[in-house]
Amino acid sequence: MRQLKNVGANTHPYTGKSEKIMMELGRQTDREDHFLKTDVAVYFGKPGEEVSDPCFDGKGPSRTGCVLCGGCMLGCRYNSKNTLDKNYLFLAQGLGAEIIAEQEVTDVKPLDQEGKNGYEITYKSTFSPFGKKTKVKAKAVVFAGGVLGTMSLLLKLKNNSLNRLSSTLGLGVRTNSESLIGVTSFDKKANFSEGIAIGSILEIDENRHLEPVKYPEGSGFWRLFMAPMVSSNHAVGRLAGMVVDLITHPVKNLKALFIDDWSKRTQILLYMESIDSTLRFASPFWGGLSSKMEKGKAPSAYNPIAQELAKTTEAIVNGKAMVLNTETLLGIPTTAHILGGACMGKNESEGVIDDKNRVFNYKNMWICDGSMISANIGVNPSLTITALSERAMSFVPDKNSKP
Ligand SMILES: Cc1cc2nc3c(=O)[nH]c(=O)nc-3n(C[C@H](O)[C@H](O)[C@H](O)COP(=O)(O)OP(=O)(O)OC[C@H]3O[C@@H](n4cnc5c(N)ncnc54)[C@H](O)[C@@H]3O)c2cc1C
Ligand code: SF4
């Protein structure tokens, strides 16, 4: 990962309350040797001090030392985190790329059967969806709309402009089978907001990881969506579990709901598994995306291992574990790590792209986003997506090179 050219990743230097909880969880589960600080794309100079580009040999923008406010999930307000506008987009602009922001691509038409002569791309403003559509011509196209964006567009285009796309399009969609559990501490001194959003990771076993996630002070909107954590896969069991929890722990439930600063007092646990199951996405005639199970066990909102870790954390922080009410009431699992749908293969009957991310049956067309990932990597996927995209682009000849 450290070889990535344009990310600017470091191991972060801070050990806060969340990291200590992970170490204690590691100790109690005999996994203390499997605790790691995370590598993150954040500038850790003198807190709050702006310096000229410390990451990209002077070619990047100025940066400000991280103040450890815990706000990375919501976007860094301090110019410390390397978001795309501070690395790839900034560097591309410096090389002459024009960035046309806030536009949605709605069509990509090859100018001949295989796109040898290029493509016509249609886009419209995301702010005025009924406004004018703009068309441009391009020699090459890279799809990078994320799984939901790229799948919505390509599954629609497979029925018209791009009908030579592989019939495996939409297959192999997966998540990290995550569980997201918030443990609210009743200790008035508890402050889980200090530090970067995800500062450490604990490997539970070879297929499972746990990360402490934080939100900055005052970002407690999520509390409105929390419900008691219950141990059942069935609707009746979940509802019964919720009623029992509310009756047996009324004070704890009320305290967790009305705690003074929810995000400061709540440690979010992000649990991930690399055990695989896949969905198939399709493009229904009414628009958007539909999904159904393709292979393996359906992802579930109830995970006994994640719940056991949350109960241990409750004891460590003197707190109460809660989950999103869509999990308790409806049994719908939550994911922030959706992957697949345009997977790699040896040929078009195995995948949508080859091992250099080139789309089968089209010239000068690549897919470089989460939809290219052909396995459940079991951890947060951004760096894997970035590494594979950099690799794919490294095979594209330089514009000045001789054929
Ligand atoms: C709350 C949250 C926290 C996360 N935290 C982490 C983390 O700490 N570490 C980690 O590794 N991963 C994290 N992830 C996952 C990570 O953000 C994603 O896996 C990653 O961003 C996916 O990259 P991508 O390039 O596939 O797509 P995206 O980053 O989603 O980029 C796709 C872009 O394309 C645009 N787009 C879509 N369709 C179109 C279209 N038709 N025309 C034009 N533009 C379009 C979208 O608006 C978007 O800007 C998190 C995800 C969430 C939701
Ligand atoms: S903790 Fe995150 S949001 Fe806060 S300054 Fe550091 S990088 Fe930015």
Coordinates of C-alpha atoms and ligand atoms in Angstrom, one line a residue:
M1 CA 0.0 0.0 0.0
R2 CA 2.9 2.3 0.8
Q3 CA 3.9 2.1 -2.9
L4 CA 0.7 3.9 -4.0
K5 CA 1.9 7.0 -5.8
N6 CA -0.7 9.5 -5.1
V7 CA -2.3 8.8 -1.8
G8 CA 0.2 10.0 0.8
A9 CA -0.5 7.4 3.5
N10 CA 1.2 7.3 7.0
T11 CA 0.7 5.2 10.2
H12 CA -1.0 7.6 12.5
P13 CA 0.8 8.5 15.8
Y14 CA -2.1 8.9 18.3
T15 CA -3.3 6.4 20.9
G16 CA -6.7 7.5 22.2
K17 CA -9.6 5.9 24.1
S18 CA -10.8 4.0 21.1
E19 CA -7.4 2.4 20.4
K20 CA -7.2 1.5 24.2
I21 CA -10.6 -0.3 24.0
M22 CA -9.3 -2.3 21.0
M23 CA -6.1 -3.3 22.9
E24 CA -8.2 -4.3 25.9
L25 CA -10.6 -6.3 23.6
G26 CA -7.5 -7.9 22.1
R27 CA -6.2 -8.8 25.6
Q28 CA -9.5 -10.3 26.7
T29 CA -9.8 -12.4 23.6
D30 CA -6.1 -13.4 23.5
R31 CA -5.5 -11.5 20.3
E32 CA -3.4 -8.6 21.6
D33 CA -0.7 -9.5 19.1
H34 CA -3.2 -8.8 16.3
F35 CA -3.9 -5.2 17.2
L36 CA -2.5 -2.6 14.6
K37 CA -2.6 1.1 14.2
T38 CA -4.0 2.0 10.7
D39 CA -2.2 3.5 7.8
V40 CA -4.2 6.6 6.8
A41 CA -3.9 9.4 4.2
V42 CA -3.7 12.2 6.7
Y43 CA -0.9 14.8 7.2
F44 CA 0.3 14.6 10.9
G45 CA 2.5 17.7 11.1
K46 CA 2.2 20.3 13.9
P47 CA -1.5 20.4 14.7
G48 CA -3.2 23.3 13.0
E49 CA -0.1 24.6 11.2
E50 CA -0.2 25.0 7.4
V51 CA 2.8 24.0 5.4
S52 CA 3.5 23.8 1.7
D53 CA 2.9 20.4 0.1
P54 CA 4.5 17.7 2.4
C55 CA 3.2 14.7 0.4
F56 CA 4.0 14.9 -3.3
D57 CA 7.4 16.5 -3.8
G58 CA 5.9 20.0 -3.9
K59 CA 3.4 19.2 -6.7
G60 CA 0.4 19.0 -4.3
P61 CA -1.5 21.6 -2.4
S62 CA -0.5 23.0 1.0
R63 CA -1.6 20.9 4.1
T64 CA -2.5 21.6 7.7
G65 CA -1.4 19.3 10.6
C66 CA -4.3 17.1 11.8
V67 CA -6.0 18.3 15.0
L68 CA -7.3 14.8 15.8
C69 CA -11.0 16.1 15.9
G70 CA -12.4 12.7 14.9
G71 CA -14.4 14.2 12.0
C72 CA -12.8 12.3 9.0
M73 CA -16.1 10.4 8.3
L74 CA -17.9 13.7 7.7
G75 CA -15.1 15.3 5.6
C76 CA -12.0 17.0 7.0
R77 CA -12.6 20.7 7.8
Y78 CA -8.9 21.3 8.6
N79 CA -7.2 20.5 5.3
S80 CA -5.4 17.5 6.8
K81 CA -7.0 14.5 5.1
N82 CA -6.0 13.6 1.6
T83 CA -9.3 13.6 -0.1
L84 CA -9.5 13.2 -3.9
D85 CA -9.4 17.0 -4.5
K86 CA -6.1 17.1 -2.6
N87 CA -4.4 14.2 -4.4
Y88 CA -5.6 12.6 -7.7
L89 CA -7.9 15.4 -8.9
F90 CA -5.5 18.1 -7.9
L91 CA -2.5 16.4 -9.6
A92 CA -4.6 15.6 -12.7
Q93 CA -5.7 19.3 -13.0
G94 CA -2.0 20.3 -12.7
L95 CA -1.3 18.1 -15.7
G96 CA -4.0 19.8 -17.8
A97 CA -7.2 17.8 -17.0
E98 CA -10.4 19.7 -17.0
I99 CA -12.8 18.6 -14.2
I100 CA -16.5 19.2 -14.9
A101 CA -18.1 18.8 -11.5
E102 CA -21.7 18.0 -10.4
Q103 CA -22.6 16.3 -13.7
E104 CA -24.2 12.9 -14.1
V105 CA -23.2 10.7 -17.1
T106 CA -26.4 9.2 -18.6
D107 CA -25.1 7.6 -21.8
V108 CA -21.9 6.3 -23.4
K109 CA -22.2 5.5 -27.1
P110 CA -19.4 3.9 -29.1
L111 CA -18.9 5.7 -32.4
D112 CA -18.4 2.3 -34.1
Q113 CA -19.2 -1.2 -32.9
E114 CA -16.2 -1.6 -30.7
G115 CA -15.4 2.0 -29.9
K116 CA -12.2 2.0 -32.0
N117 CA -13.0 5.6 -33.1
G118 CA -14.0 6.7 -29.7
Y119 CA -17.2 7.4 -27.7
E120 CA -20.0 10.0 -27.4
I121 CA -20.7 10.8 -23.8
T122 CA -23.9 12.4 -22.6
Y123 CA -24.2 14.1 -19.2
K124 CA -26.5 16.4 -17.3
S125 CA -26.4 18.6 -14.2
T126 CA -27.1 16.8 -11.0
F127 CA -28.8 19.9 -9.8
S128 CA -31.3 20.3 -12.6
P129 CA -32.2 16.8 -13.7
F130 CA -34.6 18.0 -16.4
G131 CA -32.1 20.5 -17.7
K132 CA -30.1 20.5 -21.0
K133 CA -28.0 17.4 -21.8
T134 CA -24.4 18.0 -23.0
K135 CA -22.6 15.7 -25.4
V136 CA -18.8 15.3 -25.7
K137 CA -16.6 13.0 -27.8
A138 CA -13.7 11.1 -26.2
K139 CA -11.1 8.6 -27.4
A140 CA -11.3 6.6 -24.2
V141 CA -13.7 6.1 -21.2
V142 CA -13.0 5.1 -17.6
F143 CA -16.0 4.2 -15.6
A144 CA -15.5 5.1 -11.9
G145 CA -19.0 5.8 -10.5
G146 CA -18.7 3.4 -7.6
V147 CA -20.7 0.1 -7.5
L148 CA -24.1 1.7 -7.3
G149 CA -23.3 4.4 -9.9
T150 CA -21.4 2.2 -12.4
M151 CA -23.9 -0.7 -12.1
S152 CA -27.0 1.6 -12.5
L153 CA -25.5 3.1 -15.7
L154 CA -24.0 0.0 -17.3
L155 CA -26.9 -2.3 -16.6
K156 CA -29.1 0.3 -18.3
L157 CA -26.7 0.8 -21.2
K158 CA -26.3 -3.0 -21.8
N159 CA -29.8 -2.9 -23.2
N160 CA -28.9 -0.2 -25.8
S161 CA -25.7 1.7 -26.3
L162 CA -23.3 -0.9 -24.9
N163 CA -25.0 -4.2 -25.8
R164 CA -21.7 -6.0 -26.2
L165 CA -20.9 -5.9 -22.5
S166 CA -20.4 -9.3 -20.8
S167 CA -23.6 -11.1 -19.6
T168 CA -21.8 -11.4 -16.2
L169 CA -22.5 -7.7 -15.6
G170 CA -24.3 -7.3 -12.3
L171 CA -23.0 -10.7 -10.9
G172 CA -20.7 -11.0 -7.9
V173 CA -21.9 -8.1 -5.9
R174 CA -20.8 -8.5 -2.3
T175 CA -20.1 -6.6 1.0
N176 CA -17.8 -7.2 3.9
S177 CA -20.8 -8.7 5.8
E178 CA -20.5 -5.9 8.2
S179 CA -22.1 -5.3 11.6
L180 CA -22.2 -1.7 12.9
I181 CA -22.8 -1.5 16.6
G182 CA -22.7 1.7 18.8
V183 CA -21.8 1.3 22.5
T184 CA -22.8 4.4 24.4
S185 CA -20.8 4.8 27.7
F186 CA -22.4 6.2 30.8
D187 CA -19.1 7.4 32.1
K188 CA -19.2 11.2 32.1
K189 CA -15.5 11.4 31.2
A190 CA -15.8 9.1 28.2
N191 CA -14.6 10.9 25.0
F192 CA -14.5 8.7 21.9
S193 CA -14.3 11.7 19.5
E194 CA -10.6 12.4 19.9
G195 CA -8.2 11.0 17.2
I196 CA -8.8 10.1 13.6
A197 CA -12.0 8.3 12.6
I198 CA -10.5 4.8 12.3
G199 CA -7.2 4.7 14.2
S200 CA -6.8 0.9 14.7
I201 CA -7.8 -2.5 13.7
L202 CA -8.0 -5.8 15.6
E203 CA -7.9 -9.1 13.7
I204 CA -10.3 -11.4 15.5
D205 CA -9.3 -14.4 13.4
E206 CA -8.2 -14.9 9.8
N207 CA -11.7 -14.1 8.4
R208 CA -12.8 -11.3 10.9
H209 CA -11.7 -7.8 11.8
L210 CA -13.0 -5.2 14.2
E211 CA -12.4 -1.4 14.0
P212 CA -13.4 1.4 16.4
V213 CA -15.0 4.2 14.4
K214 CA -15.5 7.7 15.8
Y215 CA -17.5 10.8 15.0
P216 CA -16.7 14.3 16.1
E217 CA -18.3 15.9 19.2
G218 CA -21.8 17.2 18.5
S219 CA -22.5 14.8 15.6
G220 CA -25.2 12.8 17.4
F221 CA -27.9 12.7 14.7
W222 CA -27.5 8.9 14.4
R223 CA -29.0 8.5 17.9
L224 CA -32.5 9.0 16.4
F225 CA -32.0 5.8 14.4
M226 CA -30.8 3.5 17.2
A227 CA -32.6 0.6 18.8
P228 CA -31.7 -2.2 21.2
M229 CA -29.3 -4.9 19.9
V230 CA -31.3 -8.2 19.7
S231 CA -30.1 -11.7 19.0
S232 CA -32.4 -13.2 16.4
N233 CA -32.8 -13.5 12.6
H234 CA -36.6 -13.7 12.7
A235 CA -39.0 -10.8 12.8
V236 CA -40.9 -12.2 15.8
G237 CA -37.7 -13.0 17.7
R238 CA -36.3 -9.5 17.0
L239 CA -39.5 -7.7 18.1
A240 CA -39.8 -9.9 21.3
G241 CA -36.1 -9.2 22.0
M242 CA -36.6 -5.5 21.6
V243 CA -39.6 -5.4 24.0
V244 CA -37.8 -7.5 26.6
D245 CA -34.7 -5.2 26.4
L246 CA -36.8 -2.1 26.7
I247 CA -38.7 -3.5 29.7
T248 CA -35.6 -5.0 31.5
H249 CA -33.3 -2.0 30.9
P250 CA -35.6 1.1 30.7
V251 CA -33.1 3.4 32.4
K252 CA -30.1 2.3 30.3
N253 CA -32.2 2.7 27.1
L254 CA -33.4 6.2 28.1
K255 CA -29.9 7.2 29.2
A256 CA -28.4 6.0 25.9
L257 CA -31.0 7.9 23.9
F258 CA -30.7 11.2 25.8
I259 CA -27.0 11.2 26.7
D260 CA -25.5 14.7 26.5
D261 CA -23.2 14.3 23.5
W262 CA -24.0 11.0 21.7
S263 CA -21.0 10.9 19.4
K264 CA -18.5 11.8 22.1
R265 CA -19.9 9.1 24.4
T266 CA -20.4 6.4 21.8
Q267 CA -17.9 4.0 20.4
I268 CA -19.0 2.7 17.1
L269 CA -17.7 -0.9 16.4
L270 CA -17.3 -1.8 12.7
Y271 CA -17.1 -5.6 12.4
M272 CA -16.2 -7.2 9.0
E273 CA -16.0 -10.7 7.7
S274 CA -14.3 -12.1 4.6
I275 CA -16.7 -15.0 4.4
D276 CA -18.2 -14.8 0.9
S277 CA -21.7 -14.6 -0.4
T278 CA -22.9 -12.7 -3.5
L279 CA -25.8 -10.8 -4.9
R280 CA -26.9 -10.3 -8.5
F281 CA -27.9 -6.7 -9.5
A282 CA -30.4 -6.1 -12.3
S283 CA -31.9 -3.0 -13.9
P284 CA -35.7 -3.1 -13.5
F285 CA -37.8 -1.3 -16.1
W286 CA -38.9 1.3 -13.5
G287 CA -35.3 2.4 -13.1
G288 CA -32.7 2.1 -10.3
L289 CA -31.3 -1.3 -9.3
S290 CA -32.8 -4.5 -8.0
S291 CA -31.0 -7.3 -6.2
K292 CA -31.3 -11.0 -5.4
M293 CA -29.1 -13.6 -3.8
E294 CA -26.7 -15.2 -6.2
K295 CA -24.4 -17.5 -4.1
G296 CA -23.9 -18.4 -0.4
K297 CA -25.8 -17.3 2.7
A298 CA -27.7 -14.1 2.7
P299 CA -26.0 -11.3 4.7
S300 CA -27.7 -11.0 8.1
A301 CA -28.3 -8.1 10.5
Y302 CA -27.6 -10.5 13.4
N303 CA -24.0 -11.7 13.8
P304 CA -23.3 -13.6 17.1
I305 CA -19.5 -13.0 17.0
A306 CA -20.0 -9.2 16.5
Q307 CA -22.6 -9.1 19.3
E308 CA -20.3 -11.0 21.7
L309 CA -17.5 -8.4 21.0
A310 CA -20.1 -5.6 21.6
K311 CA -21.1 -7.1 24.9
T312 CA -17.4 -7.3 26.0
T313 CA -17.1 -3.6 25.0
E314 CA -20.2 -2.7 27.0
A315 CA -18.4 -4.1 30.1
I316 CA -15.1 -2.3 29.3
V317 CA -16.8 1.2 28.9
N318 CA -19.8 0.8 31.2
G319 CA -22.2 1.2 28.4
K320 CA -25.1 0.0 26.3
A321 CA -24.9 -1.5 22.8
M322 CA -27.4 -0.3 20.2
V323 CA -27.8 -0.9 16.5
L324 CA -29.6 0.9 13.7
N325 CA -33.4 0.4 14.0
T326 CA -33.6 -1.0 10.4
E327 CA -31.6 -4.0 11.7
T328 CA -33.7 -4.5 14.9
L329 CA -37.1 -3.8 13.3
L330 CA -36.6 -5.1 9.7
G331 CA -33.6 -7.3 9.9
I332 CA -31.9 -5.4 7.1
P333 CA -28.0 -5.4 7.4
T334 CA -26.1 -2.2 6.7
T335 CA -23.0 -1.9 4.6
A336 CA -20.5 0.9 3.7
H337 CA -18.4 -1.5 1.6
I338 CA -20.3 -2.7 -1.4
L339 CA -18.1 -4.3 -4.1
G340 CA -18.3 -6.2 -7.4
G341 CA -20.8 -6.3 -10.3
A342 CA -18.2 -5.8 -13.0
C343 CA -15.7 -8.4 -11.9
M344 CA -12.4 -9.5 -13.6
G345 CA -12.2 -12.6 -15.6
K346 CA -10.1 -14.4 -18.3
N347 CA -12.8 -13.8 -20.9
E348 CA -16.2 -12.3 -21.3
S349 CA -18.0 -15.4 -20.1
E350 CA -16.1 -15.1 -16.8
G351 CA -16.1 -11.4 -16.2
V352 CA -16.8 -7.9 -17.5
I353 CA -13.1 -6.7 -17.5
D354 CA -9.7 -8.4 -17.9
D355 CA -6.9 -8.3 -15.4
K356 CA -5.8 -4.9 -16.6
N357 CA -9.4 -3.5 -16.0
R358 CA -10.1 -3.3 -19.8
V359 CA -13.7 -3.9 -20.7
F360 CA -14.2 -7.0 -22.9
N361 CA -15.5 -6.3 -26.5
Y362 CA -14.7 -2.5 -26.3
K363 CA -11.5 -0.6 -27.1
N364 CA -10.1 2.0 -24.8
M365 CA -12.7 1.4 -22.1
W366 CA -11.8 0.7 -18.4
I367 CA -13.7 0.1 -15.1
C368 CA -11.8 1.4 -12.1
D369 CA -13.9 1.4 -9.0
G370 CA -15.4 -0.9 -6.4
S371 CA -17.3 -2.8 -9.0
M372 CA -14.1 -4.4 -10.3
I373 CA -13.4 -6.2 -7.0
S374 CA -13.9 -9.9 -7.5
A375 CA -13.7 -11.1 -3.8
N376 CA -14.7 -10.1 -0.3
I377 CA -11.5 -8.6 1.0
G378 CA -12.9 -8.5 4.5
V379 CA -11.6 -5.0 5.4
N380 CA -12.3 -1.4 4.3
P381 CA -11.8 -1.4 0.5
S382 CA -10.6 2.2 -0.5
L383 CA -6.9 1.4 -0.7
T384 CA -7.5 -1.9 -2.7
I385 CA -9.7 0.0 -5.1
T386 CA -7.0 2.7 -5.4
A387 CA -4.1 0.2 -5.8
L388 CA -5.9 -1.7 -8.6
S389 CA -6.9 1.5 -10.4
E390 CA -3.3 2.8 -10.3
R391 CA -2.1 -0.6 -11.5
A392 CA -4.7 -0.6 -14.4
M393 CA -3.6 3.0 -15.4
S394 CA 0.1 2.0 -15.3
F395 CA -0.6 -0.3 -18.4
V396 CA -2.0 2.6 -20.5
P397 CA 0.8 3.9 -22.8
D398 CA 2.1 7.4 -22.3
K399 CA 0.6 9.7 -24.9
N400 CA 4.1 10.5 -26.2
S401 CA 5.2 6.9 -26.4
K402 CA 5.7 5.3 -29.9
P403 CA 3.3 2.4 -30.7
Ligands
LIG1 C1 -19.7 6.3 5.6 C2 -18.7 5.5 4.9 C3 -17.4 5.4 5.5 C4 -16.4 4.7 4.8 N1 -15.1 4.7 5.4 C5 -14.1 4.0 4.8 C6 -12.8 3.9 5.4 O1 -12.6 4.5 6.5 N2 -11.9 3.3 4.7 C7 -12.1 2.7 3.5 O2 -11.2 2.1 2.9 N3 -13.4 2.7 2.9 C8 -14.4 3.4 3.6 N4 -15.6 3.4 3.0 C9 -15.8 2.7 1.7 C10 -15.2 3.6 0.6 O3 -15.7 4.9 0.7 C11 -15.7 3.1 -0.8 O4 -15.5 1.7 -0.8 C12 -15.0 3.8 -1.9 O5 -15.2 5.2 -1.8 C13 -15.6 3.3 -3.2 O6 -14.8 3.9 -4.2 P1 -15.3 4.0 -5.7 O7 -14.3 4.6 -6.5 O8 -15.8 2.6 -6.1 O9 -16.6 4.8 -5.6 P2 -17.0 6.2 -5.0 O10 -15.9 6.7 -4.0 O11 -18.4 6.1 -4.5 O12 -16.9 7.3 -6.2 C14 -17.9 7.2 -7.2 C15 -18.2 8.6 -7.7 O13 -18.8 8.6 -8.9 C16 -19.9 9.5 -8.9 N5 -20.9 9.0 -9.9 C17 -21.7 7.9 -9.7 N6 -22.5 7.7 -10.8 C18 -22.1 8.7 -11.7 C19 -22.5 9.1 -13.0 N7 -23.5 8.4 -13.7 N8 -22.0 10.2 -13.6 C20 -21.0 10.9 -12.9 N9 -20.6 10.6 -11.7 C21 -21.1 9.5 -11.1 C22 -20.4 9.4 -7.4 O14 -21.1 10.6 -7.2 C23 -19.1 9.4 -6.7 O15 -18.5 10.7 -6.5 C24 -16.6 4.1 3.6 C25 -17.9 4.2 3.0 C26 -18.9 5.0 3.6 C27 -20.2 5.1 3.0
SF4_2 S1 -9.0 13.9 12.6 FE1 -9.7 13.7 10.5 S2 -11.1 15.4 10.2 FE2 -10.0 15.9 12.1 S3 -8.3 17.1 11.3 FE3 -7.5 15.0 11.4 S4 -7.9 14.3 9.3 FE4 -9.1 16.1 9.5

